[in-house]
Coordinates of C-alpha atoms and ligand atoms in Angstrom, one line a residue:
M1 CA 20.2 -1.6 -8.4
P2 CA 21.4 -1.4 -4.8
D3 CA 22.4 -4.7 -3.3
A4 CA 19.7 -6.5 -1.4
L5 CA 21.0 -6.0 2.1
K6 CA 21.8 -2.4 1.6
L7 CA 18.3 -1.8 0.3
L8 CA 16.8 -3.7 3.2
T9 CA 18.9 -1.8 5.8
T10 CA 18.5 1.7 4.4
R11 CA 15.1 1.8 2.7
R12 CA 12.7 4.5 3.9
S13 CA 9.2 5.5 3.0
F14 CA 8.4 8.9 1.4
K15 CA 5.4 11.0 1.6
P16 CA 3.1 10.4 -1.5
I17 CA 3.5 14.1 -2.4
E18 CA 7.3 13.7 -2.6
L19 CA 7.1 11.0 -5.3
S20 CA 7.2 12.6 -8.7
G21 CA 6.9 11.4 -12.3
P22 CA 7.6 9.8 -14.6
G23 CA 6.4 6.7 -12.9
P24 CA 7.3 3.1 -13.7
S25 CA 6.9 1.9 -17.3
A26 CA 4.4 -0.8 -18.2
A27 CA 7.2 -3.4 -18.1
E28 CA 8.3 -2.1 -14.7
I29 CA 4.7 -2.3 -13.4
D30 CA 4.6 -6.0 -14.5
T31 CA 7.9 -6.5 -12.6
L32 CA 6.4 -4.8 -9.5
L33 CA 3.2 -7.0 -9.7
T34 CA 5.3 -10.1 -10.3
V35 CA 7.4 -9.5 -7.2
A36 CA 4.4 -8.5 -5.1
S37 CA 2.7 -11.8 -6.0
R38 CA 5.7 -13.9 -5.1
V39 CA 5.1 -14.2 -1.4
P40 CA 4.5 -17.0 1.0
D41 CA 0.9 -18.1 0.7
H42 CA -0.3 -21.0 3.0
G43 CA -2.6 -23.2 0.9
K44 CA -1.8 -21.4 -2.3
L45 CA -5.1 -19.5 -2.0
V46 CA -3.8 -16.3 -3.6
P47 CA -5.6 -14.3 -0.9
W48 CA -4.9 -10.9 -2.4
R49 CA -5.2 -9.0 -5.6
F50 CA -4.0 -5.7 -7.0
I51 CA -5.6 -2.6 -8.5
V52 CA -3.4 -0.3 -10.6
F53 CA -4.2 3.4 -10.7
E54 CA -2.3 5.5 -13.3
G55 CA -2.9 8.7 -15.3
E56 CA -6.5 10.0 -15.4
A57 CA -7.9 6.8 -13.6
R58 CA -6.3 8.2 -10.4
R59 CA -8.6 11.3 -10.6
A60 CA -11.6 9.1 -11.5
A61 CA -11.0 7.1 -8.3
G62 CA -10.5 10.4 -6.5
A63 CA -14.0 11.5 -7.6
A64 CA -15.4 8.5 -5.6
I65 CA -13.2 9.5 -2.6
A66 CA -14.4 13.1 -2.8
A67 CA -18.0 12.0 -3.1
A68 CA -17.7 9.8 0.0
F69 CA -16.0 12.6 1.8
R70 CA -18.8 15.1 1.0
A71 CA -21.4 12.6 2.1
K72 CA -19.7 12.3 5.5
H73 CA -18.9 16.0 5.8
P74 CA -21.7 18.0 4.2
E75 CA -20.1 21.1 5.6
A76 CA -16.9 20.5 3.7
T77 CA -15.6 23.4 1.6
A78 CA -15.0 23.0 -2.2
E79 CA -11.3 23.2 -1.4
Q80 CA -11.4 20.3 1.0
A81 CA -13.4 18.2 -1.5
E82 CA -10.9 19.0 -4.2
A83 CA -8.0 17.9 -2.0
E84 CA -9.8 14.6 -1.5
R85 CA -10.3 14.3 -5.3
E86 CA -6.5 14.5 -5.6
R87 CA -5.7 11.8 -3.1
L88 CA -4.5 9.3 -5.6
T89 CA -2.8 11.9 -7.9
R90 CA 0.0 12.7 -5.5
A91 CA 2.3 10.1 -6.9
P92 CA 2.4 8.9 -10.6
L93 CA 1.4 5.3 -9.7
V94 CA -0.7 3.9 -7.0
I95 CA -1.2 0.2 -6.5
A96 CA -3.9 -1.0 -4.1
V97 CA -3.2 -4.3 -2.4
V98 CA -6.5 -5.9 -1.7
S99 CA -6.8 -8.7 0.9
R100 CA -9.3 -11.4 -0.2
A101 CA -8.9 -13.3 3.1
A102 CA -12.0 -15.4 3.8
P103 CA -13.0 -18.3 6.1
H104 CA -11.3 -21.5 4.9
V105 CA -11.6 -25.1 6.1
K106 CA -7.9 -25.4 6.8
I107 CA -6.1 -22.1 6.4
P108 CA -6.7 -19.5 9.2
E109 CA -7.9 -16.1 7.9
W110 CA -5.1 -14.5 9.9
E111 CA -2.5 -16.2 7.7
Q112 CA -4.2 -15.0 4.6
V113 CA -4.2 -11.5 5.9
L114 CA -0.5 -11.8 6.7
S115 CA 0.2 -12.9 3.1
A116 CA -1.5 -9.7 1.8
G117 CA 0.9 -7.7 4.1
A118 CA 3.8 -9.6 2.6
A119 CA 2.6 -8.8 -0.9
A120 CA 2.4 -5.1 0.0
M121 CA 5.9 -5.2 1.5
N122 CA 7.3 -7.0 -1.5
L123 CA 5.7 -4.3 -3.7
V124 CA 7.4 -1.6 -1.7
L125 CA 10.8 -3.4 -1.9
A126 CA 10.4 -4.0 -5.6
A127 CA 9.7 -0.4 -6.2
N128 CA 12.8 0.6 -4.3
A129 CA 14.9 -2.0 -6.1
L130 CA 13.9 -0.4 -9.4
G131 CA 15.1 2.9 -8.1
Y132 CA 11.7 4.4 -7.2
G133 CA 10.5 5.5 -3.8
A134 CA 7.3 4.2 -2.2
S135 CA 4.7 5.0 0.4
W136 CA 2.4 2.3 1.9
I137 CA -0.6 4.1 3.3
T138 CA -4.2 3.4 4.0
E139 CA -5.8 6.7 5.1
W140 CA -9.5 7.1 5.8
Y141 CA -10.8 6.1 2.4
A142 CA -9.3 2.6 2.7
Y143 CA -12.0 1.9 5.3
D144 CA -15.0 3.7 3.7
R145 CA -17.6 1.3 2.3
A146 CA -18.8 3.7 -0.5
V147 CA -15.2 4.1 -1.7
L148 CA -14.5 0.4 -1.6
D149 CA -17.7 -0.2 -3.6
A150 CA -16.7 2.4 -6.2
L151 CA -13.3 0.7 -6.5
G152 CA -14.9 -2.7 -7.0
L153 CA -14.1 -4.4 -3.7
R154 CA -16.4 -7.2 -2.8
P155 CA -17.9 -7.1 0.8
H156 CA -15.3 -9.4 2.3
E157 CA -12.3 -7.7 0.6
R158 CA -10.2 -5.2 2.4
I159 CA -7.5 -2.7 1.5
A160 CA -4.1 -3.7 2.8
G161 CA -2.6 -0.5 1.5
F162 CA -2.5 2.0 -1.3
V163 CA 1.2 1.8 -2.3
H164 CA 2.2 5.1 -3.9
I165 CA 5.2 4.8 -6.2
G166 CA 7.3 7.5 -7.9
R167 CA 10.7 9.1 -8.2
P168 CA 12.1 9.9 -4.7
P169 CA 13.3 13.5 -4.0
G170 CA 16.7 12.3 -2.7
V171 CA 18.2 10.2 0.1
P172 CA 16.0 10.4 3.1
E173 CA 17.2 10.6 6.7
D174 CA 16.6 7.6 8.8
R175 CA 14.1 7.5 11.6
P176 CA 14.8 5.8 15.0
R177 CA 14.4 2.1 15.0
P178 CA 13.6 -0.1 18.0
P179 CA 16.7 -1.4 19.7
L180 CA 17.0 -5.1 19.1
A181 CA 17.3 -5.8 22.8
E182 CA 13.7 -4.5 23.2
I183 CA 12.1 -6.5 20.5
A184 CA 14.1 -9.8 20.4
T185 CA 14.6 -12.3 23.1
R186 CA 16.3 -15.7 23.2
F187 CA 14.2 -18.6 24.6
P188 CA 14.3 -19.5 27.4
Q189 CA 14.4 -16.0 29.0
Ligands
FMN1 C1 -0.9 -1.2 6.8 C2 -0.2 0.1 6.9 C3 -0.9 1.3 6.7 C4 -0.3 2.6 6.9 N1 -1.0 3.7 6.7 C5 -0.4 4.9 6.8 C6 -1.2 6.1 6.6 O1 -2.4 6.0 6.3 N2 -0.6 7.3 6.8 C7 0.8 7.3 7.1 O2 1.3 8.4 7.2 N3 1.5 6.2 7.3 C8 1.0 5.0 7.1 N4 1.7 3.9 7.3 C9 3.1 4.0 7.7 C10 4.1 4.2 6.5 O3 3.9 3.2 5.5 C11 5.5 4.1 6.9 O4 5.7 2.9 7.6 C12 6.1 5.2 7.8 O5 5.7 6.4 7.3 C13 7.6 5.2 8.0 O6 8.1 4.1 7.3 P1 9.6 3.7 7.0 O7 10.2 3.1 8.2 O8 9.3 2.7 5.9 O9 10.4 4.9 6.4 C14 1.1 2.6 7.2 C15 1.8 1.4 7.4 C16 1.2 0.2 7.2 C17 2.0 -1.0 7.5

């Protein structure tokens, strides 16, 4: 396991298609979900939940994605629909992070949404700490009502991300990062 600071300063995302099997074991998935749920959460509302897609279930969910795609694009070719069906099979494991943020008497909804983002990032970091690569994506189907219904999301729930997890192809190159001088100031300026 890389040490924490090294992981945090070198981690990169991979494309879902680059993440191969075998994916995490059942025990490792428990670890991933445990770490993902260990995040700051104002009011202890647990304003997020997770949906695990593994094996054949990935293609079953893909069928709903393909059906929604066809409904939106009746002119789509069979090939295009098939590519949509395979959306969740690119990596061996996909975990959807679902935001359950809702109006609350004391806790702003914004803070609940941020907690879901933290859960998604913890999930990404936990996957990397276990030696896997990860990709936090949403893509169009995260915003499609028919797909969300098929995945069992209630009307107020939203997808924070579909985190794809699998074995990375190697060590990735870094991408440019914003210079600290451009994003951090000391008060007063
Ligand atoms: C909420 C959220 C949704 C994202 N959705 C996508 C997406 O749909 N497609 C995509 O290519 N990257 C998406 N990204 C960006 C990738 O996760 C990733 O940040 C980027 O590819 C480079 O990341 P790295 O700095 O972790 O290597 C999303 C990021 C966030 C935070």
